[in-house]
Short mmCIF file of C-alpha atoms in Angstrom, two decimals:
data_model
loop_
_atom_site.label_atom_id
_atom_site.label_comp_id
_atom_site.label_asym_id
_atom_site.label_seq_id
_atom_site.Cartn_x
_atom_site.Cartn_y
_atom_site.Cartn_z
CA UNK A 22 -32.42 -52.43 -93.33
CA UNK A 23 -29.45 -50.30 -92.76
CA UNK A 24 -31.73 -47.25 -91.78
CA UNK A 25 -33.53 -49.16 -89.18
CA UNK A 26 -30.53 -50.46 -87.87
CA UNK A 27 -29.30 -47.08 -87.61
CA UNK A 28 -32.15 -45.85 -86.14
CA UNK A 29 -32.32 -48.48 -83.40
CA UNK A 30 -28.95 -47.66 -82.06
CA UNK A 31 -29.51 -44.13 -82.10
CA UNK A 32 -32.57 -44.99 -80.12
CA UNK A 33 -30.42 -47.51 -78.00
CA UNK A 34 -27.95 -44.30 -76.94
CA UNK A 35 -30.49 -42.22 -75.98
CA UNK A 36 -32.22 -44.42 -74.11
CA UNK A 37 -28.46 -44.90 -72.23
CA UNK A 38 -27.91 -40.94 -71.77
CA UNK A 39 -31.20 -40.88 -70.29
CA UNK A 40 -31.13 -43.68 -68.29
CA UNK A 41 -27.32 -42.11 -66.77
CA UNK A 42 -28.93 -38.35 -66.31
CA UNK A 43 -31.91 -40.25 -64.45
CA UNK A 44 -29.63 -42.09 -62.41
CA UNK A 45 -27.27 -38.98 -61.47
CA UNK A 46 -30.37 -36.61 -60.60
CA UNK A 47 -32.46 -38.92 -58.94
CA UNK A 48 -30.07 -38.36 -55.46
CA UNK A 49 -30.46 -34.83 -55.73
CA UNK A 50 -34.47 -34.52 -56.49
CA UNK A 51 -35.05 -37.17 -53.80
CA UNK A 52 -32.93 -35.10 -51.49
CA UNK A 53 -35.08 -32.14 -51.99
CA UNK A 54 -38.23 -34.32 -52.19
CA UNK A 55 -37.19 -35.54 -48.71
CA UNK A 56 -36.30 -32.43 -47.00
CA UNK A 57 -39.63 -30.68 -48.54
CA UNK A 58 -41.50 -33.72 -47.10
CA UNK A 59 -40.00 -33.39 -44.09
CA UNK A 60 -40.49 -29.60 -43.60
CA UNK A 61 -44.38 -30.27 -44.28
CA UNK A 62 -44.50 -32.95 -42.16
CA UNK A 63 -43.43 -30.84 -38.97
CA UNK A 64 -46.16 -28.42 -39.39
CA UNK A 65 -48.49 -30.73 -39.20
CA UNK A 66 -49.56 -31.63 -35.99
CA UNK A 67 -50.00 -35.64 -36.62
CA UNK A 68 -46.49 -36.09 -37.49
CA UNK A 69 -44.71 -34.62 -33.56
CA UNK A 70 -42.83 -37.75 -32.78
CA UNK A 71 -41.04 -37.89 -36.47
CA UNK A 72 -39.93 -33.80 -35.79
CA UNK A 73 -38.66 -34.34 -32.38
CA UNK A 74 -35.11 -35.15 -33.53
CA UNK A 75 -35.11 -32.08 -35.66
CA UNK A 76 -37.03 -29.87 -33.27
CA UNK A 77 -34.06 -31.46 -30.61
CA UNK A 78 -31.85 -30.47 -32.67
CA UNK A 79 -32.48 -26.71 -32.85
CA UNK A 80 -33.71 -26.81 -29.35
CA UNK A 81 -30.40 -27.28 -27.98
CA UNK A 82 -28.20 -24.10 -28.86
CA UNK A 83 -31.42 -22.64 -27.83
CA UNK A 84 -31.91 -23.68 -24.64
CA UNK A 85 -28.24 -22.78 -23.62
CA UNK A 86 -29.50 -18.81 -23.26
CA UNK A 87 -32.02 -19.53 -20.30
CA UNK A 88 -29.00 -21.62 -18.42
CA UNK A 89 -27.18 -18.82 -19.15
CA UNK A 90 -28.68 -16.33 -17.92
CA UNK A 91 -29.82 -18.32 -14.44
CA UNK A 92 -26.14 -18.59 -14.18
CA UNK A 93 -24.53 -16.05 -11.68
CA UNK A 94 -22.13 -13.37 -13.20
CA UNK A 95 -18.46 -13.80 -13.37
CA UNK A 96 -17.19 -11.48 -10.11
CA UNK A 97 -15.52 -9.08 -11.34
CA UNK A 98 -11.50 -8.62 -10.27
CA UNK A 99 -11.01 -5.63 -7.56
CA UNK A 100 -7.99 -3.65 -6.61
CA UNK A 101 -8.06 -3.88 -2.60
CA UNK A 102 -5.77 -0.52 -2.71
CA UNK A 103 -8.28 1.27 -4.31
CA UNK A 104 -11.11 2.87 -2.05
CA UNK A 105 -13.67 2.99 -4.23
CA UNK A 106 -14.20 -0.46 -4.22
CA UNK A 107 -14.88 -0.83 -0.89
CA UNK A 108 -18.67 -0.49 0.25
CA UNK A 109 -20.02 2.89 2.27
CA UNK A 110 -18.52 1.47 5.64
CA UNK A 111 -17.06 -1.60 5.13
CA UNK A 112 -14.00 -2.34 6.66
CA UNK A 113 -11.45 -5.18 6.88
CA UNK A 114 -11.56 -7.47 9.96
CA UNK A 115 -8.15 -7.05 10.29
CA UNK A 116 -8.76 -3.50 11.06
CA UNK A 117 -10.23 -4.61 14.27
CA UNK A 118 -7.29 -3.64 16.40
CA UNK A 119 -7.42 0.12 15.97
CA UNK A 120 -10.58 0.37 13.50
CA UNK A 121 -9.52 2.50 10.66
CA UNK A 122 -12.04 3.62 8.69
CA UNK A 123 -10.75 4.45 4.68
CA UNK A 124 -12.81 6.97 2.67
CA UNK A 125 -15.59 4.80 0.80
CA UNK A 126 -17.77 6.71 -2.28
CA UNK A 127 -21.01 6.94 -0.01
CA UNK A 128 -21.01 10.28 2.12
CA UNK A 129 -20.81 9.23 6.04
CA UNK A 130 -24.34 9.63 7.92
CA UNK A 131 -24.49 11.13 11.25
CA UNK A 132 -24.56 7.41 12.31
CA UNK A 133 -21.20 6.35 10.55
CA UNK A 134 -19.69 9.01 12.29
CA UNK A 135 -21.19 7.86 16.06
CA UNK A 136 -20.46 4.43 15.10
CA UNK A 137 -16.64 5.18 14.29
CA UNK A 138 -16.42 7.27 17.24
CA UNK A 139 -18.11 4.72 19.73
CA UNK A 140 -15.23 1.65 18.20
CA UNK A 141 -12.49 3.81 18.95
CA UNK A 142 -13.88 5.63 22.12
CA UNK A 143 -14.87 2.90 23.63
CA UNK A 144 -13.90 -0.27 22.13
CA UNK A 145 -11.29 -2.90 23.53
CA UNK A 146 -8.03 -1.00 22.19
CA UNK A 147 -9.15 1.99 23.66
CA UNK A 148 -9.36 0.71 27.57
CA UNK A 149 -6.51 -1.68 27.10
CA UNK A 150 -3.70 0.22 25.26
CA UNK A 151 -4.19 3.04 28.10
CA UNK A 152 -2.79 0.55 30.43
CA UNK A 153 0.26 0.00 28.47
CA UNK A 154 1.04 3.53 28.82
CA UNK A 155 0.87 3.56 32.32
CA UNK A 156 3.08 0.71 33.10
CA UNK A 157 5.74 2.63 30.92
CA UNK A 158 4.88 5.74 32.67
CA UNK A 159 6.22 3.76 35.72
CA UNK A 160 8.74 1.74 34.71
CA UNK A 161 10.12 5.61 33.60
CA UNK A 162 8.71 8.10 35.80
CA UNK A 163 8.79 11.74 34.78
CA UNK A 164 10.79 14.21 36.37
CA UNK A 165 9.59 15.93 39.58
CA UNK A 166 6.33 14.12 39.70
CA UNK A 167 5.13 13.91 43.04
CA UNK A 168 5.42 10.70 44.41
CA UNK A 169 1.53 9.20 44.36
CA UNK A 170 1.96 9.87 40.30
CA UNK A 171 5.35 7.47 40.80
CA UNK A 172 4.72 4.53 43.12
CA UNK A 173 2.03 2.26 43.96
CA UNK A 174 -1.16 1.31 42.94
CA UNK A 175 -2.12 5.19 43.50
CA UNK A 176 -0.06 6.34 40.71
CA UNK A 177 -1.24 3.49 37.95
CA UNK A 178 -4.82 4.78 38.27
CA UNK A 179 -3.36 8.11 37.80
CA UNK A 180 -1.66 7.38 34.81
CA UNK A 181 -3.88 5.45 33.22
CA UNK A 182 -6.69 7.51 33.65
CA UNK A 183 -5.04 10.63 32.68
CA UNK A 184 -4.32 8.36 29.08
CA UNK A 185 -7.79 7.51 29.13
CA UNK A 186 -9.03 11.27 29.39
CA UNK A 187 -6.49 12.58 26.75
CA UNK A 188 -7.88 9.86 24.27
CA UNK A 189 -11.66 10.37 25.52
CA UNK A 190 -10.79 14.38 25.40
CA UNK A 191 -9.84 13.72 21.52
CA UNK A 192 -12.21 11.91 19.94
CA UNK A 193 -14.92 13.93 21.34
CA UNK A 194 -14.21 16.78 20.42
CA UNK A 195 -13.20 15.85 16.80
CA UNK A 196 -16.79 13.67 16.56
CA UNK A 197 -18.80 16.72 17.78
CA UNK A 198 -16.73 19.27 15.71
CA UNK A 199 -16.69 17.07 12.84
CA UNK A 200 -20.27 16.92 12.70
CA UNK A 201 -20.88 20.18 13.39
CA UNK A 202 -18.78 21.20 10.38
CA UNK A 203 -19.65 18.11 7.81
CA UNK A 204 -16.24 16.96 8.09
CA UNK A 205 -15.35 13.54 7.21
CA UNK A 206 -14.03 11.30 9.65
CA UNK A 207 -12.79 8.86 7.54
CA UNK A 208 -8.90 8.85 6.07
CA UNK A 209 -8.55 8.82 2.14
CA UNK A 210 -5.17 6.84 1.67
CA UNK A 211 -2.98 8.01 -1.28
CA UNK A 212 -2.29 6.90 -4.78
CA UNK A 213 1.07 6.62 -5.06
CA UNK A 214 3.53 3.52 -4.33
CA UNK A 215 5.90 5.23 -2.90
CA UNK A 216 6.60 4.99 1.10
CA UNK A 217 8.12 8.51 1.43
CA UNK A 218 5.20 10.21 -0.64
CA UNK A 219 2.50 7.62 1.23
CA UNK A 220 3.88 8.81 4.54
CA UNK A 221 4.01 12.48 3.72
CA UNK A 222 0.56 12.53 2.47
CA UNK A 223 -1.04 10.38 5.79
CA UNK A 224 1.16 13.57 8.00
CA UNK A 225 -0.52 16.32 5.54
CA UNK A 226 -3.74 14.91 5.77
CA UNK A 227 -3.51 15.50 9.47
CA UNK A 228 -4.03 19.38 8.71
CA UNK A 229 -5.97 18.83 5.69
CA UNK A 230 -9.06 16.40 5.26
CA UNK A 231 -11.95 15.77 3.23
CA UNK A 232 -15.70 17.10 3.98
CA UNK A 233 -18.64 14.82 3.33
CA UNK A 234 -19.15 16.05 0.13
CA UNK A 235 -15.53 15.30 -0.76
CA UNK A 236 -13.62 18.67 -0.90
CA UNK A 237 -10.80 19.84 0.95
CA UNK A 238 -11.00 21.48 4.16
CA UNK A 239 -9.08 22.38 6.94
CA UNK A 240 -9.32 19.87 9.53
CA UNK A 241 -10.64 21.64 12.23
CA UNK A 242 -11.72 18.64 13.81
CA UNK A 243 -8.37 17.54 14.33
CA UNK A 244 -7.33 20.93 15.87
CA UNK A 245 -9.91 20.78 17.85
CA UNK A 246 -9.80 17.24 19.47
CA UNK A 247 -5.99 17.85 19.82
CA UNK A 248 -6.52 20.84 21.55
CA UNK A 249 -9.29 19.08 23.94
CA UNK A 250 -6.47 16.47 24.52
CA UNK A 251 -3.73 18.98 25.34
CA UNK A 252 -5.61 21.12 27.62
CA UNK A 253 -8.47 18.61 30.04
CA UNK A 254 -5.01 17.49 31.74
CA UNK A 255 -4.77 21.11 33.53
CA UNK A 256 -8.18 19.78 35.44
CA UNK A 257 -6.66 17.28 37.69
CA UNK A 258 -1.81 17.33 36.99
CA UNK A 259 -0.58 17.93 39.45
CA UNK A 260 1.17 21.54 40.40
CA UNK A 261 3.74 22.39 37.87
CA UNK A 262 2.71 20.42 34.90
CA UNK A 263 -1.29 21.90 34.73
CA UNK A 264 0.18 25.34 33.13
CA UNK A 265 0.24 26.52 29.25
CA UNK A 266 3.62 25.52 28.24
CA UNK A 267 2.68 21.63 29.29
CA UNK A 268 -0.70 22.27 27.44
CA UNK A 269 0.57 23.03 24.77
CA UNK A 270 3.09 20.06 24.88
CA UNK A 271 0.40 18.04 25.31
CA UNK A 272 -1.70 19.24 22.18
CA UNK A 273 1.58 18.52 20.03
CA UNK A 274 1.43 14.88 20.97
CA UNK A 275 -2.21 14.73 20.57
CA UNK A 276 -1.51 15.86 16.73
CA UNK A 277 0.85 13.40 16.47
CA UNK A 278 -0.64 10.74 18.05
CA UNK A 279 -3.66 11.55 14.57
CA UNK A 280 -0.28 11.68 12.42
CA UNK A 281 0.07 7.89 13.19
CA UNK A 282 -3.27 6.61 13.21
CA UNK A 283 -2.82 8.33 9.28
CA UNK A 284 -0.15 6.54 8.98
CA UNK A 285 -1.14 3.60 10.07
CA UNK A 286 -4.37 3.64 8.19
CA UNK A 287 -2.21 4.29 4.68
CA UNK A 288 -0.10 1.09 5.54
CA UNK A 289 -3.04 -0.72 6.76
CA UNK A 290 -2.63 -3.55 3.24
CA UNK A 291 0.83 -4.31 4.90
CA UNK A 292 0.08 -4.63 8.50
CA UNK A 293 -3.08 -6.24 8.15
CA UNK A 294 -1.79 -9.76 7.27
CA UNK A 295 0.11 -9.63 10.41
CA UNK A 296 -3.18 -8.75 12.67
CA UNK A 297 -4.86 -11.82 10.38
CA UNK A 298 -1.75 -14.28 11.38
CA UNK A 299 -1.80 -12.99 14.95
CA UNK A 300 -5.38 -13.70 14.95
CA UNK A 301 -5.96 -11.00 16.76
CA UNK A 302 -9.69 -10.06 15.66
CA UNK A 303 -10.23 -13.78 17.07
CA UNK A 304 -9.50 -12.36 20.43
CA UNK A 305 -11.27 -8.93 20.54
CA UNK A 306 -15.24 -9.01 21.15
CA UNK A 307 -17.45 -9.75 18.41
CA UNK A 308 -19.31 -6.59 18.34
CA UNK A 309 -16.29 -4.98 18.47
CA UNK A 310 -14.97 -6.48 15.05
CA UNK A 311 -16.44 -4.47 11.99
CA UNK A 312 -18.73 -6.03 9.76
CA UNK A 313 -19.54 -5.26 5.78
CA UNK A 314 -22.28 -3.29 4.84
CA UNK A 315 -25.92 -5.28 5.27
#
């Protein structure tokens, strides 16, 4: 009696432990069971609707590549003092005025080099400013001028169209030289930050320049448009101020009229606010303002 008792609450604890481990792995094995279920169920092709939450689930880190990638890039952040990342002949509108052109990595075409030389030939600037010079020419005659290069309407067509030949005299000659020697026409503005050193190198840059391949050279071009400058006014001054010695007085302003277009191409990130506030490039021609690159 005793042994059967014993043996029925032996049985009676087993049955307990057993019952608890069923109860505590059950979870787990129906976890698996589920998730094994569930995997075979999505290969098979009858069972599409009950995988779409999964199949949405992993879809959607996926599909953020393709929107991704139709996005546009992130422009990358340029230095405007830096040349290099300018285009081949872009230049700012608010270089309009006197139409600078900065050294750009492209070499300059045969056709960059007309097109520089027909905006400042021949643009706005260079039949207006001209006049300027002759009023002051006026206002502040020279010295022993006769008197139809003094007074009267005479004497302003005189003046301004000797201004007009210098200029014209100039650029020709440093276009046809220039191409003639593979020089480029374009000014390559310096590195440093300081004025003094900025300024020096736009003056030294007036006797030495860069060819088209990018080495230095001596800026023949310059010489010789200066020299065009100095000497066409012997053709038509009058007596007195058509010999060497004014020539040659002539030539020196012609080199330092390039000194300050250096100059003022090296500056031209200061000034060229002022042109934009001015609104300046509003007034000049269209054609006359330079575009970017196509």
């Amino acid at each position: 009696m005793m042994v059967r008792r014993y043996r029925s609450t032996h049985s009676i604890r087993i049955a307990v432990i057993a019952l608890s481990l069923t109860a505590v792995c059950s979870p787990v094995a129906f976890s698996q069971e589920t998730k094994k279920e569930a995997h075979l169920s999505c290969t098979s092709s009858d069972a599409a609707l009950l995988c779409a939450p999964a199949a949405a689930n992993k879809e959607i880190p996926e599909s953020q590549g393709p929107q991704a990638a139709d996005l546009p890039d992130m422009p990358k952040p340029q230095d405007p003092s830096n040349p290099s990342n300018s285009s081949p002949s872009r230049q700012d509108q608010n270089s309009a005025l006197l139409f600078l052109p900065v050294k750009s990595p492209r070499s300059p075409s045969s056709v960059d080099k007309f097109t520089i030389y027909v905006h400042q030939t021949f643009g706005p600037p260079a039949v207006i400013l001209p006049a300027f010079t002759a009023g002051m020419g006026m206002a502040n005659p020279r010295n022993h001028y006769p008197r139809e290069w003094k007074d009267g309407p005479g004497a302003f067509g005189r003046l301004y169209g000797d201004t007009l030949a210098m200029a014209t005299s100039q650029r020709t000659a440093r276009f046809l030289t220039g191409v003639a020697l593979h020089e480029d026409p374009r000014y390559v503005r310096s590195t440093s930050k300081n004025p003094l050193v900025r300024t020096m190198h736009a003056v030294a840059f007036t006797f030495i320049d860069k060819t088209d391949s990018g080495r230095n050279t001596i800026a023949l071009s310059n010489f010789a448009g200066a020299a065009a400058g100095g000497f066409v006014g012997s053709a038509y001054l009058p007596h007195g101020f058509n010999d060497l010695t004014h020539a040659q007085q002539r030539m020196a302003f012609q080199f330092t009229s390039i000194a300050i277009q250096n100059i003022a191409a090296e500056f031209q990130p200061q000034w060229a606010p002022l042109v934009r506030k001015l609104r300046i490039n509003k007034i000049l021609p269209e054609w006359w303002v330079p575009h970017r690159d196509r």
